[in-house]
XYZ file of C-alpha atoms in Angstrom:
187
model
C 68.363 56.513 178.838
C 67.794 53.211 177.285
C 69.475 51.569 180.229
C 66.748 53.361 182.222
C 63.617 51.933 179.916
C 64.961 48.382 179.628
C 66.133 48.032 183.454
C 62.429 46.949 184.771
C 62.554 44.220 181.811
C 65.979 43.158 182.744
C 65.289 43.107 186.187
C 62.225 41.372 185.982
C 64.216 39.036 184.052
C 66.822 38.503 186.252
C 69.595 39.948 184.070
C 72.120 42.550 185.435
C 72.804 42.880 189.394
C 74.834 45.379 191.849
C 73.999 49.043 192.668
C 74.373 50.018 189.788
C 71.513 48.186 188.008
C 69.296 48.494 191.440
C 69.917 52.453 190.793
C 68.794 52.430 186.995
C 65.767 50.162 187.768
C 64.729 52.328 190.659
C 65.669 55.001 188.441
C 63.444 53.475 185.630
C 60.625 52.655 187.994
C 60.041 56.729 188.805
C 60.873 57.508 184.868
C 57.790 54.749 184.621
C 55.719 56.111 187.303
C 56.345 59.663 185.585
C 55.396 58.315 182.084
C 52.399 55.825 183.289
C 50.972 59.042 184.561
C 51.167 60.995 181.273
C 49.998 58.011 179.425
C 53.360 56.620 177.954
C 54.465 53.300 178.570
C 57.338 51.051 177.203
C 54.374 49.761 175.085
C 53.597 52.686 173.120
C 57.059 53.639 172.803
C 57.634 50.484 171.272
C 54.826 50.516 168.897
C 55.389 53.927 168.170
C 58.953 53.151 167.382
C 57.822 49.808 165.226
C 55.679 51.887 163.053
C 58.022 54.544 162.022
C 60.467 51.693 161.170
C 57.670 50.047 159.514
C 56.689 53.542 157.703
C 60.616 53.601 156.913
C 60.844 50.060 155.705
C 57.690 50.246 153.226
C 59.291 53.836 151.914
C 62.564 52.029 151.238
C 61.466 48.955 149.537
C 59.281 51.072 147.240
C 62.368 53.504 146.244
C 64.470 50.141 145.989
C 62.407 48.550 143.927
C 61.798 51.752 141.728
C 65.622 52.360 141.586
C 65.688 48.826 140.155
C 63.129 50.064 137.422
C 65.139 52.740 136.506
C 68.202 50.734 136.121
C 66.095 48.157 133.907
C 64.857 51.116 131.679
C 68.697 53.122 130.849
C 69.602 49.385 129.834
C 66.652 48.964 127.863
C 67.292 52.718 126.275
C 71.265 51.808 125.988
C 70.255 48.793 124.262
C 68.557 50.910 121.384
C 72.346 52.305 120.732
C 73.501 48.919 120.102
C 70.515 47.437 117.925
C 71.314 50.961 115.752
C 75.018 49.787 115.253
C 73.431 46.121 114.661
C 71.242 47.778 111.841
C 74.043 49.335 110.309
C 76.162 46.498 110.065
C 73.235 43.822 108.816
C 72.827 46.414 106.131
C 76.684 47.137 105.444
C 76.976 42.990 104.807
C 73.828 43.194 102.749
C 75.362 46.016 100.446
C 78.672 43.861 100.592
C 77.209 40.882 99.482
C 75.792 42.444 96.552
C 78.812 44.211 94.907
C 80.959 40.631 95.194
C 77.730 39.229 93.717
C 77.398 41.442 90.930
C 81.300 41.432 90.521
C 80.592 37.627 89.968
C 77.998 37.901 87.848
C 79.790 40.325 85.399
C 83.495 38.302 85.304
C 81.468 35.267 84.794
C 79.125 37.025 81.972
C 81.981 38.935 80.707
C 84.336 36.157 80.517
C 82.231 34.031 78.144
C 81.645 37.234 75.809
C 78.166 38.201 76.762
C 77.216 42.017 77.038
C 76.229 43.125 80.226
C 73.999 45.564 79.267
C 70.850 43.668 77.755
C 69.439 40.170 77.873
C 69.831 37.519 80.592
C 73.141 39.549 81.799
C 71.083 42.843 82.420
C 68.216 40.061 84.117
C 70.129 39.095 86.659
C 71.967 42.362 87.640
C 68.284 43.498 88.224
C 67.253 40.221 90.146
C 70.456 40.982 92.241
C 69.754 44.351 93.252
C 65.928 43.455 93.787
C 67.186 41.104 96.964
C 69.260 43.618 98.433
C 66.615 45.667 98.427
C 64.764 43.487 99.772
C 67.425 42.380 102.185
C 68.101 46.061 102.801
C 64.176 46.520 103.709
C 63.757 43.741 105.471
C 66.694 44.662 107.839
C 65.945 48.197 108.304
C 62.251 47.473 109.222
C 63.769 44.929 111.771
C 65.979 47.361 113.297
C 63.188 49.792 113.840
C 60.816 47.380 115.222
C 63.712 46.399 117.885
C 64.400 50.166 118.975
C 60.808 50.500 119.085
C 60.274 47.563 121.723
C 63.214 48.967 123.558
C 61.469 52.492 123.528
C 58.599 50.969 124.452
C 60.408 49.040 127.264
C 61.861 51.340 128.654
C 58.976 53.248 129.042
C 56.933 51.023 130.793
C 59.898 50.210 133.372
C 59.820 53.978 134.037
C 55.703 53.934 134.764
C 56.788 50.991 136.994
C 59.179 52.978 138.867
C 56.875 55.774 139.482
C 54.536 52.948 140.631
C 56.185 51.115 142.823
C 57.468 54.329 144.197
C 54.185 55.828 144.981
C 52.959 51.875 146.823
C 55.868 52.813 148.549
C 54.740 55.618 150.256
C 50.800 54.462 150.314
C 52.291 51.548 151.735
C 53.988 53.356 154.427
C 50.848 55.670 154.888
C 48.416 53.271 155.593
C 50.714 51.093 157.539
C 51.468 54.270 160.243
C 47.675 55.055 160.462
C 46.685 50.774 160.996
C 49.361 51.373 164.060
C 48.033 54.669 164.861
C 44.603 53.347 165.362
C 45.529 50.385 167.048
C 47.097 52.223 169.459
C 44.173 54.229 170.026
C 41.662 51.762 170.062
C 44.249 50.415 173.128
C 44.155 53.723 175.111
């Protein structure tokens, strides 16, 4: 079948010889007759066959790139896991450094005979365990701030998926009707 649509071009061109090509082009030439008289030509069938690859083309780049969103947001959302464990070990090391801290703090009081529970002793246990609260604030309202951008990351790669996927197909829609008018304005 193809041999009998392209045999006019490649004879015209000069390419292909013997009876066998002289049979498909004459066989072409009364498939053309047949379709110039029902108002398809090699044209249209080209055109026709351009825009549904065209229609294809702007479907698959849309899905592509939304497949690429998607990908973007689980690693955003896998992300979140890790920035939990993160949390939990900046905190752990906070809560570490205190006890060998305080551990300090009372050998080194204790050693030189003072009593640990009142005066400058008692001071700085309570200045110690004001910083890791602190520290212990600080980190936890850093973690949650991080797994909130991912969230919110994620999120928004998700919308871009659905968008890209929806261009996609308004791409391809209004691509197939510019060739469908064309070739109507033509006939």
């Amino acid at each position: 079948m193809v041999q009998l649509l392209l045999a006019p071009v490649l004879g015209a061109l000069g390419i292909g010889g013997g009876a066998a090509a002289t049979g498909a082009a004459a066989g072409a030439a009364t498939t053309g007759a047949a379709t110039a008289g029902s108002g398809i030509s090699l044209a249209s069938i080209l055109q026709g066959t351009a825009t549904v690859l065209g229609v294809v083309s702007a479907i698959g780049a849309g899905n592509a790139e939304g497949t690429q969103n998607e990908l973007a947001a689980s690693d955003a959302e896998a992300e979140q896991g890790q920035e939990t464990l993160q949390g939990i070990n900046r905190r752990t090391s906070i809560k570490k450094q205190m006890a060998a801290a305080l551990g300090a703090q009372d050998v080194a009081y204790a050693g030189s005979g003072v009593d640990l529970s009142f005066g400058t002793a008692k001071a700085a246990r309570t200045d110690a365990y004001r910083e890791a609260d602190l520290g212990l604030t600080t980190a936890t309202g850093t973690e949650m701030s991080r797994v909130s951008r991912l969230a919110e990351r994620a999120a928004s790669y998700r919308a871009a998926a659905k968008s890209a996927r929806r261009m996609g197909i308004f791409n391809a829609l209004s691509g197939g009707l510019d060739n469908v008018l064309s070739y109507s304005e033509r006939g």
